[in-house]
Amino acid sequence: MNRLQHLLAFCEEDPADPFNWYGLALEYQKTDPVKAGETFDLLLRDFPRYIPTYYHAAQHWADAGDETKARSVYEKGISEATAARDAHALRELRSALMRWEEEWE
């Protein structure tokens, strides 16, 4: 069984654990950007308080050239990190958004 198969099995065994889906999204980024985007969308929809998703999902959409979606994901992540009082994630998301905005100018 390869890594992707293991991650798919984990998602099937415990679909309520966002970490399983997060790992799957990151793995899909290496080989299948469409499936990565679908999995990030699933995470953002079903597990909006799972803060690690926002950084990588926003980066995914920025790399895909979807400026509107990338900005929206960064901003939602900043909001969620603020609500969760997750200072580390908040700093990372704000910094990533600033870097990304500088690249788009």
PDB file of C-alpha atoms in Angstrom:
ATOM      1  CA  MET A   1       0.000   0.000   0.000  1.00  0.00           C
ATOM      2  CA  ASN A   2       1.416   3.394  -0.946  1.00  0.00           C
ATOM      3  CA  ARG A   3       1.067   6.616   1.014  1.00  0.00           C
ATOM      4  CA  LEU A   4      -1.992   7.803  -0.912  1.00  0.00           C
ATOM      5  CA  GLN A   5      -3.767   4.496  -0.371  1.00  0.00           C
ATOM      6  CA  HIS A   6      -3.020   4.676   3.363  1.00  0.00           C
ATOM      7  CA  LEU A   7      -4.406   8.197   3.580  1.00  0.00           C
ATOM      8  CA  LEU A   8      -7.547   7.219   1.675  1.00  0.00           C
ATOM      9  CA  ALA A   9      -8.010   4.300   4.066  1.00  0.00           C
ATOM     10  CA  PHE A  10      -7.619   6.616   7.073  1.00  0.00           C
ATOM     11  CA  CYS A  11     -10.289   8.941   5.644  1.00  0.00           C
ATOM     12  CA  GLU A  12     -12.607   6.021   5.091  1.00  0.00           C
ATOM     13  CA  GLU A  13     -12.009   4.602   8.580  1.00  0.00           C
ATOM     14  CA  ASP A  14     -12.452   7.925  10.376  1.00  0.00           C
ATOM     15  CA  PRO A  15     -14.097  10.536   8.129  1.00  0.00           C
ATOM     16  CA  ALA A  16     -14.774  12.808  11.106  1.00  0.00           C
ATOM     17  CA  ASP A  17     -11.062  13.449  11.714  1.00  0.00           C
ATOM     18  CA  PRO A  18      -9.948  16.526   9.756  1.00  0.00           C
ATOM     19  CA  PHE A  19      -6.297  15.544  10.101  1.00  0.00           C
ATOM     20  CA  ASN A  20      -6.910  12.576   7.797  1.00  0.00           C
ATOM     21  CA  TRP A  21      -8.396  14.805   5.102  1.00  0.00           C
ATOM     22  CA  TYR A  22      -5.653  17.394   5.595  1.00  0.00           C
ATOM     23  CA  GLY A  23      -2.964  14.778   5.010  1.00  0.00           C
ATOM     24  CA  LEU A  24      -4.824  13.576   1.933  1.00  0.00           C
ATOM     25  CA  ALA A  25      -5.067  17.118   0.515  1.00  0.00           C
ATOM     26  CA  LEU A  26      -1.340  17.660   1.012  1.00  0.00           C
ATOM     27  CA  GLU A  27      -0.564  14.339  -0.659  1.00  0.00           C
ATOM     28  CA  TYR A  28      -2.836  15.150  -3.608  1.00  0.00           C
ATOM     29  CA  GLN A  29      -0.972  18.429  -4.079  1.00  0.00           C
ATOM     30  CA  LYS A  30       2.013  16.388  -5.234  1.00  0.00           C
ATOM     31  CA  THR A  31       0.155  14.521  -7.979  1.00  0.00           C
ATOM     32  CA  ASP A  32      -3.382  15.765  -8.600  1.00  0.00           C
ATOM     33  CA  PRO A  33      -4.149  19.474  -8.140  1.00  0.00           C
ATOM     34  CA  VAL A  34      -7.837  18.987  -8.951  1.00  0.00           C
ATOM     35  CA  LYS A  35      -8.293  16.391  -6.195  1.00  0.00           C
ATOM     36  CA  ALA A  36      -6.217  18.566  -3.860  1.00  0.00           C
ATOM     37  CA  GLY A  37      -8.604  21.468  -4.470  1.00  0.00           C
ATOM     38  CA  GLU A  38     -11.638  19.237  -3.929  1.00  0.00           C
ATOM     39  CA  THR A  39     -10.194  17.950  -0.670  1.00  0.00           C
ATOM     40  CA  PHE A  40      -9.311  21.449   0.552  1.00  0.00           C
ATOM     41  CA  ASP A  41     -12.870  22.516  -0.278  1.00  0.00           C
ATOM     42  CA  LEU A  42     -14.194  19.568   1.744  1.00  0.00           C
ATOM     43  CA  LEU A  43     -12.025  20.586   4.701  1.00  0.00           C
ATOM     44  CA  LEU A  44     -13.082  24.226   4.516  1.00  0.00           C
ATOM     45  CA  ARG A  45     -16.745  23.259   4.299  1.00  0.00           C
ATOM     46  CA  ASP A  46     -16.876  20.413   6.835  1.00  0.00           C
ATOM     47  CA  PHE A  47     -14.131  21.437   9.262  1.00  0.00           C
ATOM     48  CA  PRO A  48     -13.962  25.256   9.216  1.00  0.00           C
ATOM     49  CA  ARG A  49     -12.280  25.388  12.620  1.00  0.00           C
ATOM     50  CA  TYR A  50      -9.377  23.166  11.526  1.00  0.00           C
ATOM     51  CA  ILE A  51      -6.978  26.061  11.180  1.00  0.00           C
ATOM     52  CA  PRO A  52      -3.982  24.310   9.535  1.00  0.00           C
ATOM     53  CA  THR A  53      -6.070  23.948   6.372  1.00  0.00           C
ATOM     54  CA  TYR A  54      -6.193  27.653   5.626  1.00  0.00           C
ATOM     55  CA  TYR A  55      -2.520  28.263   4.948  1.00  0.00           C
ATOM     56  CA  HIS A  56      -2.134  25.405   2.476  1.00  0.00           C
ATOM     57  CA  ALA A  57      -5.569  25.810   0.888  1.00  0.00           C
ATOM     58  CA  ALA A  58      -4.974  29.515   0.233  1.00  0.00           C
ATOM     59  CA  GLN A  59      -1.556  28.746  -1.180  1.00  0.00           C
ATOM     60  CA  HIS A  60      -3.094  26.053  -3.394  1.00  0.00           C
ATOM     61  CA  TRP A  61      -5.644  28.468  -4.842  1.00  0.00           C
ATOM     62  CA  ALA A  62      -3.034  31.200  -5.256  1.00  0.00           C
ATOM     63  CA  ASP A  63      -0.805  28.782  -7.185  1.00  0.00           C
ATOM     64  CA  ALA A  64      -3.826  27.817  -9.299  1.00  0.00           C
ATOM     65  CA  GLY A  65      -4.313  31.495 -10.170  1.00  0.00           C
ATOM     66  CA  ASP A  66      -7.640  31.910  -8.379  1.00  0.00           C
ATOM     67  CA  GLU A  67      -6.950  35.242  -6.708  1.00  0.00           C
ATOM     68  CA  THR A  68     -10.469  35.666  -5.336  1.00  0.00           C
ATOM     69  CA  LYS A  69     -10.586  32.264  -3.691  1.00  0.00           C
ATOM     70  CA  ALA A  70      -7.044  32.546  -2.331  1.00  0.00           C
ATOM     71  CA  ARG A  71      -7.812  35.907  -0.711  1.00  0.00           C
ATOM     72  CA  SER A  72     -11.074  34.612   0.709  1.00  0.00           C
ATOM     73  CA  VAL A  73      -9.371  31.569   2.246  1.00  0.00           C
ATOM     74  CA  TYR A  74      -6.574  33.666   3.749  1.00  0.00           C
ATOM     75  CA  GLU A  75      -9.092  36.088   5.250  1.00  0.00           C
ATOM     76  CA  LYS A  76     -11.311  33.315   6.628  1.00  0.00           C
ATOM     77  CA  GLY A  77      -8.222  31.629   8.109  1.00  0.00           C
ATOM     78  CA  ILE A  78      -7.193  34.868   9.784  1.00  0.00           C
ATOM     79  CA  SER A  79     -10.685  35.185  11.223  1.00  0.00           C
ATOM     80  CA  GLU A  80     -10.695  31.587  12.495  1.00  0.00           C
ATOM     81  CA  ALA A  81      -7.186  31.894  13.961  1.00  0.00           C
ATOM     82  CA  THR A  82      -8.211  35.104  15.713  1.00  0.00           C
ATOM     83  CA  ALA A  83     -11.331  33.463  17.156  1.00  0.00           C
ATOM     84  CA  ALA A  84      -9.286  30.461  18.304  1.00  0.00           C
ATOM     85  CA  ARG A  85      -6.610  32.737  19.767  1.00  0.00           C
ATOM     86  CA  ASP A  86      -4.005  30.824  17.788  1.00  0.00           C
ATOM     87  CA  ALA A  87      -1.272  33.459  17.651  1.00  0.00           C
ATOM     88  CA  HIS A  88       1.154  31.269  15.710  1.00  0.00           C
ATOM     89  CA  ALA A  89      -1.326  30.471  12.921  1.00  0.00           C
ATOM     90  CA  LEU A  90      -2.481  34.082  12.882  1.00  0.00           C
ATOM     91  CA  ARG A  91       1.076  35.336  12.318  1.00  0.00           C
ATOM     92  CA  GLU A  92       1.681  32.757   9.587  1.00  0.00           C
ATOM     93  CA  LEU A  93      -1.538  33.542   7.758  1.00  0.00           C
ATOM     94  CA  ARG A  94      -1.073  37.313   7.951  1.00  0.00           C
ATOM     95  CA  SER A  95       2.503  37.011   6.750  1.00  0.00           C
ATOM     96  CA  ALA A  96       1.539  34.681   3.901  1.00  0.00           C
ATOM     97  CA  LEU A  97      -1.262  37.016   2.823  1.00  0.00           C
ATOM     98  CA  MET A  98       1.086  40.007   2.821  1.00  0.00           C
ATOM     99  CA  ARG A  99       3.698  38.136   0.761  1.00  0.00           C
ATOM    100  CA  TRP A 100       1.057  36.959  -1.672  1.00  0.00           C
ATOM    101  CA  GLU A 101      -0.410  40.457  -2.061  1.00  0.00           C
ATOM    102  CA  GLU A 102       3.063  41.833  -2.821  1.00  0.00           C
ATOM    103  CA  GLU A 103       3.502  39.205  -5.547  1.00  0.00           C
ATOM    104  CA  TRP A 104       0.153  40.093  -7.164  1.00  0.00           C
ATOM    105  CA  GLU A 105       0.904  43.825  -7.321  1.00  0.00           C
TER     106      GLU A 105
END
